[in-house]
PDB file of C-alpha atoms and ligand atoms in Angstrom:
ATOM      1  CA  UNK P   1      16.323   9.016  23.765  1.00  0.00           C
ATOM      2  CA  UNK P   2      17.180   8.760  20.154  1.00  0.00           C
ATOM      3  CA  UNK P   3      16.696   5.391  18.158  1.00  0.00           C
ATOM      4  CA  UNK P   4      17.408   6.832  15.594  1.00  0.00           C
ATOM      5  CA  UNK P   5      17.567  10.742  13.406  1.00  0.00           C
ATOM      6  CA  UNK P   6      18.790  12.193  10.459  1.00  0.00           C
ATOM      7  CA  UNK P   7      22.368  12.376   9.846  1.00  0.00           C
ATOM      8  CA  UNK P   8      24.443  15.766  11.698  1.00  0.00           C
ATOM      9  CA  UNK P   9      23.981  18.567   9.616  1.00  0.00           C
ATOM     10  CA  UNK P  10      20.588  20.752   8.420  1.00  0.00           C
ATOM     11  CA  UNK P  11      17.676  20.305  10.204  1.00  0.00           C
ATOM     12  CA  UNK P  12      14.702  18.549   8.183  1.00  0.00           C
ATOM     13  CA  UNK P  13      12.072  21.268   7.149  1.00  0.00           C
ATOM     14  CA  UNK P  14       8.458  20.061   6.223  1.00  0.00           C
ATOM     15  CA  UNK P  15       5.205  18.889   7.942  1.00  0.00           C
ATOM     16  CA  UNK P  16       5.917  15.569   9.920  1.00  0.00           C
ATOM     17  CA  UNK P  17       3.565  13.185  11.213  1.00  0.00           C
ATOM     18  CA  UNK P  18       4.556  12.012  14.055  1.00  0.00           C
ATOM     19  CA  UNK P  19       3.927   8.499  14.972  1.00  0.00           C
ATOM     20  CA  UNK P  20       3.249   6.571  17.700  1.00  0.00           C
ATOM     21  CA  UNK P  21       4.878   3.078  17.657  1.00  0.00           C
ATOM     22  CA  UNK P  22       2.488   0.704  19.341  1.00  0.00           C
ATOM     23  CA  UNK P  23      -0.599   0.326  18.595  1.00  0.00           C
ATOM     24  CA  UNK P  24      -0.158   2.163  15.275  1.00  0.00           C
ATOM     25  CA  UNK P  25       2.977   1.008  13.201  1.00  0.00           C
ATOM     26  CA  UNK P  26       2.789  -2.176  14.725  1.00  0.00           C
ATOM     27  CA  UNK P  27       0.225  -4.245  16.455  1.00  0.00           C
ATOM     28  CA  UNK P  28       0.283  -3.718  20.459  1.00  0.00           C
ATOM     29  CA  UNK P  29       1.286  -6.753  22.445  1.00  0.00           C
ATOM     30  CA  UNK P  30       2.279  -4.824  25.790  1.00  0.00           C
ATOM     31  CA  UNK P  31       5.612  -4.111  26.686  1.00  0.00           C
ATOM     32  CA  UNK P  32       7.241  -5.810  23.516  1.00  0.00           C
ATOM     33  CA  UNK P  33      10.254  -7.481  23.765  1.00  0.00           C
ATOM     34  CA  UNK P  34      10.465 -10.250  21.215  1.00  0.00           C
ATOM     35  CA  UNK P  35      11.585  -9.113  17.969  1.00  0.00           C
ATOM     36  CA  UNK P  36      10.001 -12.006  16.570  1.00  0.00           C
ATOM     37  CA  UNK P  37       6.407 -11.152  17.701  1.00  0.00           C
ATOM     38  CA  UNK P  38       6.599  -7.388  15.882  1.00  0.00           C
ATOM     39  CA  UNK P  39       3.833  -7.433  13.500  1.00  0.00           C
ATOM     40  CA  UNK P  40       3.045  -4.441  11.000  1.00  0.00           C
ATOM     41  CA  UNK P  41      -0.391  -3.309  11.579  1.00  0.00           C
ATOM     42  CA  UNK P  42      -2.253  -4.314   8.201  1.00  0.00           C
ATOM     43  CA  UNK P  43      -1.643  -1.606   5.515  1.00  0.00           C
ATOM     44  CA  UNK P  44       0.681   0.860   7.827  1.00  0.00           C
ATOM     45  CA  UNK P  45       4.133   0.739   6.165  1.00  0.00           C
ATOM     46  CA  UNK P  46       1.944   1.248   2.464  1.00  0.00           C
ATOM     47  CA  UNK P  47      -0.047   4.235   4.408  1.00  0.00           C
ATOM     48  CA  UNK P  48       3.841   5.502   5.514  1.00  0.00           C
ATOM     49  CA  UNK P  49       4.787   5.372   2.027  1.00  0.00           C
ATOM     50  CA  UNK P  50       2.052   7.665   0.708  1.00  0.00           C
ATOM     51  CA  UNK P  51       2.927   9.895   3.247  1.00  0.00           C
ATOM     52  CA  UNK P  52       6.484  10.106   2.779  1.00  0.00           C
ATOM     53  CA  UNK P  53       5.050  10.544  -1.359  1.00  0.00           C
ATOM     54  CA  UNK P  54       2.831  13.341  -0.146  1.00  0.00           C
ATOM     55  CA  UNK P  55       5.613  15.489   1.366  1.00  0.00           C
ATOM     56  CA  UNK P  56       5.201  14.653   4.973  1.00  0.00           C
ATOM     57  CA  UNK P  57       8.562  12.985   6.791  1.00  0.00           C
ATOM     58  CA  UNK P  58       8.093  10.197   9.207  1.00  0.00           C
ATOM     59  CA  UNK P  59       8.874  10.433  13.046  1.00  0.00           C
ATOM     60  CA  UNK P  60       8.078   7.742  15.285  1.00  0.00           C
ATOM     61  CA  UNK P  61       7.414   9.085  19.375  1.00  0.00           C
ATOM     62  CA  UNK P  62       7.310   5.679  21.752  1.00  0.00           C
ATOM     63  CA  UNK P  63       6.743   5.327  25.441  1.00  0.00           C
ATOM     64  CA  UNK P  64       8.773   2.005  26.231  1.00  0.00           C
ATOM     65  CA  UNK P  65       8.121   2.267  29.860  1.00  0.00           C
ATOM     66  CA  UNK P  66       8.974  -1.228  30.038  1.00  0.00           C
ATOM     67  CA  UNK P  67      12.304  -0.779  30.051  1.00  0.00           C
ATOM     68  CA  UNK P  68      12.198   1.599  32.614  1.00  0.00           C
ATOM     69  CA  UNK P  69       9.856  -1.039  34.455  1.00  0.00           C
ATOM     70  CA  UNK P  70      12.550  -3.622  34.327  1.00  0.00           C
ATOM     71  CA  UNK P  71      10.694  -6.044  32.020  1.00  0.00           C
ATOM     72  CA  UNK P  72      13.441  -5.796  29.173  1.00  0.00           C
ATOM     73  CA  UNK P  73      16.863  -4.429  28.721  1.00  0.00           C
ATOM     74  CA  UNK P  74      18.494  -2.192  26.061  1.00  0.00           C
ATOM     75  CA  UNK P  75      19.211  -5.377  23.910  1.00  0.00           C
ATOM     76  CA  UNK P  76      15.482  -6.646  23.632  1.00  0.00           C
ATOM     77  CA  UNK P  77      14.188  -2.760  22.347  1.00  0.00           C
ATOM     78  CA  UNK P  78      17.268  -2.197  20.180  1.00  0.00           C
ATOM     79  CA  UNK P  79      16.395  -6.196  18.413  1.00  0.00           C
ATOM     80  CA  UNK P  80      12.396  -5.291  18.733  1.00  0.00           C
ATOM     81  CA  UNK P  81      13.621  -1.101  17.274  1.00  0.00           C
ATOM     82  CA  UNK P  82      15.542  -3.282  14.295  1.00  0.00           C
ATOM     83  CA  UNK P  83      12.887  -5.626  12.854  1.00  0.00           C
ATOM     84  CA  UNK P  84      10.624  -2.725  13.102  1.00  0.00           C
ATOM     85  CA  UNK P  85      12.401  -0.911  10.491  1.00  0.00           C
ATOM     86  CA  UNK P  86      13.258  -4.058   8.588  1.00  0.00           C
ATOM     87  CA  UNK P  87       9.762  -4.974   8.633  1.00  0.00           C
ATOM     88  CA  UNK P  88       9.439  -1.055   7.323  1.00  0.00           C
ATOM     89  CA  UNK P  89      11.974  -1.498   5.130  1.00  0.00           C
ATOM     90  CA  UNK P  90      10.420  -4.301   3.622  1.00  0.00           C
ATOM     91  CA  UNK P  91       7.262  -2.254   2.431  1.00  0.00           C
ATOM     92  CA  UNK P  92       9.771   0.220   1.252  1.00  0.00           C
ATOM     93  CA  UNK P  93       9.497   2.320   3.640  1.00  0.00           C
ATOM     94  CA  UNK P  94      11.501   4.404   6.194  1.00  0.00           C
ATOM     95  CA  UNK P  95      11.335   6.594   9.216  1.00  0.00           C
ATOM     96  CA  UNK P  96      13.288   9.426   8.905  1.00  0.00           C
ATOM     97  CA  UNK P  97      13.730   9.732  12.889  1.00  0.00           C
ATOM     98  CA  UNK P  98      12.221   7.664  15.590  1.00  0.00           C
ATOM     99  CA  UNK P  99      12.708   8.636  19.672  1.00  0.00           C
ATOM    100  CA  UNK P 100      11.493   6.899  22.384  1.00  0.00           C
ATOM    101  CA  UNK P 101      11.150   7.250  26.424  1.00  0.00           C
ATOM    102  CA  UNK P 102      12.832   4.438  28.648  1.00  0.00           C
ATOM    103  CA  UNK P 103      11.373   5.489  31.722  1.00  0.00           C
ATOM    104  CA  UNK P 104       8.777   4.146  33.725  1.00  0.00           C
ATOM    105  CA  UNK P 105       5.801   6.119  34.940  1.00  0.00           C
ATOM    106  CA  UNK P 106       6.781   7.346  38.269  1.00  0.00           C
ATOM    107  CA  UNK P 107      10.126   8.534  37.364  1.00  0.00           C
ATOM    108  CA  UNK P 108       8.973  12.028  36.680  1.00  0.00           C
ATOM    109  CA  UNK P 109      10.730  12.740  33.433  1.00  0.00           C
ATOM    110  CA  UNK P 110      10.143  15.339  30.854  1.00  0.00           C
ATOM    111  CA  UNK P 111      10.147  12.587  27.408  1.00  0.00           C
ATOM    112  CA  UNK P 112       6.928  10.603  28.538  1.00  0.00           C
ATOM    113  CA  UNK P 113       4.358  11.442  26.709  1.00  0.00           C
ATOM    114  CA  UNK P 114       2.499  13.640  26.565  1.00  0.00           C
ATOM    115  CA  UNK P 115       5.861  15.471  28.430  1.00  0.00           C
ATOM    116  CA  UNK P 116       7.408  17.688  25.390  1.00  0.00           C
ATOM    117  CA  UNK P 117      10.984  15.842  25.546  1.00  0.00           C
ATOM    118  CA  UNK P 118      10.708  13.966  22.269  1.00  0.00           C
ATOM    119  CA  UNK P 119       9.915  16.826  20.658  1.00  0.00           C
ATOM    120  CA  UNK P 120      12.459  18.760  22.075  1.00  0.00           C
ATOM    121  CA  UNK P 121      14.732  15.699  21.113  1.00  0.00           C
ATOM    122  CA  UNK P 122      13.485  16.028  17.479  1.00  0.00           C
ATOM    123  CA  UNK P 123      13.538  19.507  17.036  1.00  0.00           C
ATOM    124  CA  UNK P 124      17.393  18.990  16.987  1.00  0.00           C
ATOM    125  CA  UNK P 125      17.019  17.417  13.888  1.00  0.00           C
ATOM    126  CA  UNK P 126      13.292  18.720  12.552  1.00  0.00           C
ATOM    127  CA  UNK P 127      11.935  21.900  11.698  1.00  0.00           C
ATOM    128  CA  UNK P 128       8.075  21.522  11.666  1.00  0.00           C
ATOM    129  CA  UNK P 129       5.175  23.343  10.368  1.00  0.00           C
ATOM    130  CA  UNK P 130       3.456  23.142  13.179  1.00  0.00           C
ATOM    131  CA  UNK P 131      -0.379  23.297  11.048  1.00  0.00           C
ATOM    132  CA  UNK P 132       0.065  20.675   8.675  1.00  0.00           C
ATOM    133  CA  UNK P 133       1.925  18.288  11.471  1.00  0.00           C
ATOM    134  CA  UNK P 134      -0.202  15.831  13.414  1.00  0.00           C
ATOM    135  CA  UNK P 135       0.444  13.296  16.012  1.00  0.00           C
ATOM    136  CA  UNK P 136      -1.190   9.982  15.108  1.00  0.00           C
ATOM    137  CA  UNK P 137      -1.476   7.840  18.352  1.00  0.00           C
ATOM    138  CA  UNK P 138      -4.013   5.328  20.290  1.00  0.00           C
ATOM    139  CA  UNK P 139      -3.972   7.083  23.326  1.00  0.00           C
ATOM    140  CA  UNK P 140      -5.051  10.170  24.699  1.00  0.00           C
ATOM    141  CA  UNK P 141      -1.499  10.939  25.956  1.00  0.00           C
ATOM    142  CA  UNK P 142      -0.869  10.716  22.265  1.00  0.00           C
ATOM    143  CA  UNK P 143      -3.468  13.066  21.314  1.00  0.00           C
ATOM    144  CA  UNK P 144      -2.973  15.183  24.349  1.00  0.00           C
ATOM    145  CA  UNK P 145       0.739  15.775  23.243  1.00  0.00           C
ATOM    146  CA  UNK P 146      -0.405  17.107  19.908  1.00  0.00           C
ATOM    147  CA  UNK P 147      -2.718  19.857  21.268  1.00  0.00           C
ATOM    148  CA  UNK P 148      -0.428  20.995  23.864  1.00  0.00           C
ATOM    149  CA  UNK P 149       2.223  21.850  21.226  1.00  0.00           C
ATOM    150  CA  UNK P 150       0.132  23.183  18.870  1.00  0.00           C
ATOM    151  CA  UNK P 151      -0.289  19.683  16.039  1.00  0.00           C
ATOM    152  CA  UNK P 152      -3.184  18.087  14.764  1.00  0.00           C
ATOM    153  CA  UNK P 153      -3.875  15.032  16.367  1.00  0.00           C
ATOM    154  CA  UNK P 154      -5.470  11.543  14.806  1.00  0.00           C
ATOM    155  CA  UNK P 155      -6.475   8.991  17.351  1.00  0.00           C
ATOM    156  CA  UNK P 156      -6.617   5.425  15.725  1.00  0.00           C
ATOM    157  CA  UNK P 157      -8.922   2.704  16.532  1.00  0.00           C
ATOM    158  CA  UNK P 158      -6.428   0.182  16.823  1.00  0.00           C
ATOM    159  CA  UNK P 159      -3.926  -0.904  19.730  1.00  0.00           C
ATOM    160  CA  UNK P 160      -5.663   0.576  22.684  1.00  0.00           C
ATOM    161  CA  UNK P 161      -7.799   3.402  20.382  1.00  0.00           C
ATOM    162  CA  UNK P 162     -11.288   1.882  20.509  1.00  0.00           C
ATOM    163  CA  UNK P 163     -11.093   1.935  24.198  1.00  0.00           C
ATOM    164  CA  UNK P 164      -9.782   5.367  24.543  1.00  0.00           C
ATOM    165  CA  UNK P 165     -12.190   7.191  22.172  1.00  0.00           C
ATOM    166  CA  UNK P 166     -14.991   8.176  24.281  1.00  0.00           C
ATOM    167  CA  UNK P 167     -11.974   9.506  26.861  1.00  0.00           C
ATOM    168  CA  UNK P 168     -10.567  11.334  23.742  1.00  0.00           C
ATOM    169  CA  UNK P 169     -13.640  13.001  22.666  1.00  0.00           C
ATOM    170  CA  UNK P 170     -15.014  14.097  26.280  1.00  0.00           C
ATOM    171  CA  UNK P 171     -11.394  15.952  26.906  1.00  0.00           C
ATOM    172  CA  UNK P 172     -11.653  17.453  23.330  1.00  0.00           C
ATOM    173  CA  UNK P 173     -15.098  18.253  22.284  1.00  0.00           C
ATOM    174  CA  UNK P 174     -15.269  19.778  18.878  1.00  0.00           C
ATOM    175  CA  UNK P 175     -11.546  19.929  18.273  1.00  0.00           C
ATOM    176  CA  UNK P 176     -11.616  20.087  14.774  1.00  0.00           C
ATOM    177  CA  UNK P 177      -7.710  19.028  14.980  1.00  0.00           C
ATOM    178  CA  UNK P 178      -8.333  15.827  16.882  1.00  0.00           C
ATOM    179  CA  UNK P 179      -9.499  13.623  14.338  1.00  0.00           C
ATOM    180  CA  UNK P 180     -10.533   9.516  14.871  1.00  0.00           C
ATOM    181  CA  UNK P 181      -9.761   7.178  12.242  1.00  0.00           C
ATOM    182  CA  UNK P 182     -10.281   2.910  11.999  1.00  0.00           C
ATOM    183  CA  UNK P 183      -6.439   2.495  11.750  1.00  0.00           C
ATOM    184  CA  UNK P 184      -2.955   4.080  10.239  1.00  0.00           C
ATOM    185  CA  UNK P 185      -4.365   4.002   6.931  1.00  0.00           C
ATOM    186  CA  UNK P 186      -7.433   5.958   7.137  1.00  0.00           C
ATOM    187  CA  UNK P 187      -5.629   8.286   8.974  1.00  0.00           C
ATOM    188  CA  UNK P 188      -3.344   9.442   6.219  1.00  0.00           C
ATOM    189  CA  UNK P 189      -6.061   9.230   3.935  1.00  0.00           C
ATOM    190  CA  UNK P 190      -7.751  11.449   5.826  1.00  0.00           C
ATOM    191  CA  UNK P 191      -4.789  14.149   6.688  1.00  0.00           C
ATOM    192  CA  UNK P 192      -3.589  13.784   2.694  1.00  0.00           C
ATOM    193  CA  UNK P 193      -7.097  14.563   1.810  1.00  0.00           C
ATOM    194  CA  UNK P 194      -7.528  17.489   4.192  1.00  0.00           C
ATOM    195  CA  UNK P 195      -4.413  19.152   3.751  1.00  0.00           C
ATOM    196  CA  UNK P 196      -5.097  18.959  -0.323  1.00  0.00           C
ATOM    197  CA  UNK P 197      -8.481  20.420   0.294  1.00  0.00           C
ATOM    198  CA  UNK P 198      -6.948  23.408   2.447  1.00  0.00           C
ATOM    199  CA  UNK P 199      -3.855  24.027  -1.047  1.00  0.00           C
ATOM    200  CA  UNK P 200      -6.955  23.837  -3.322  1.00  0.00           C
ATOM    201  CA  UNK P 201      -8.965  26.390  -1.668  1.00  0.00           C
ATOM    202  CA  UNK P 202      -9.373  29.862  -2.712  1.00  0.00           C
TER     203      UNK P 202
HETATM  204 MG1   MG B 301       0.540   3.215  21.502  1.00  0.00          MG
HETATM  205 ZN1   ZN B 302      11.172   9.603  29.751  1.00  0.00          ZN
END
């Protein structure tokens, strides 16, 4: 489902990172549904806004399976969806499209990730280059959804990250396109950097 995407007309060209919401943008506190409890993870929306500087557009991906669970209803993730991108907003920041899945586990649909419906979903309205476009995420369905569609992947340490590493790095053993950084931050620090290195090269 769309939360929200760029305006009808072209299609977005560049390298996105694609985010994952919980966990990464904002602190993980399980099947959020109190828009007063959404908390920036420390230093993401400044870490957003050097990658929106660098040239990279900024596309949030989001299971919500707890709507699909039953635990909230459209009007708790729209109010939680708003004061995330006030609390964005506030940092100066923006994301250019965000898309989320409502559905709970067992449903069987194609948007979970690491199912390719958000990206389908955002292709509408982005046109990626696929190398310099990485999923950042805290779990390995995160990571899992990069490599299947060809995209770098980052996992972060926060959310549920630290717990999901040694998972991440038995599944993809000297990826050189799964990467693992502390938090948000380092890990556009870390894609900047490398994809500078790469323009600089001979
Ligand atoms: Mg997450
Ligand atoms: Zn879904």
């Amino acid at each position: 489902m769309i939360w929200k995407a760029p305006a009808r007309g072209e299609r977005m060209t560049g390298p996105v990172l694609f985010l994952d919401r919980d966990g990464v943008i904002i602190i993980d506190k399980d099947y959020l549904s109190d828009p007063d409890a959404v908390e920036l993870v420390p230093g993401a929306g400044a870490a957003m806004a050097r990658a929106a500087q660098a040239g990279w557009l900024l596309v949030g991906l989001s299971n919500q399976s707890g709507f699909g669970r039953g635990y909230f209803g459209q009007a708790e993730l729209a109010a939680v969806m708003k004061r995330v991108d006030a609390e964005l907003a506030r940092e100066g920041v923006t994301l250019d499209g965000l898309y989320y899945c409502p559905h709970a586990p067992d449903q069987g649909c194609r948007c979970r990730k690491p199912g390719p419906g958000l990206l389908e979903e955002a292709s509408a309205s982005f046109a990626w280059d696929a190398g310099r476009t990485w999923v950042v995420g805290d779990k390995a369905s995160d990571v899992e959804l990069g490599r299947r569609y060809g995209l770098g992947a980052v996992l972060v340490g926060t959310g549920y990250g630290a717990q999901q590493a040694e998972l991440v790095r038995a599944a993809w053993p000297d990826d050189p396109r799964v990467l693992f950084a502390v938090d948000l931050p380092e890990a556009v620090a870390m894609i900047v950097a490398l994809e500078a290195g790469r323009e600089g090269a001979p």
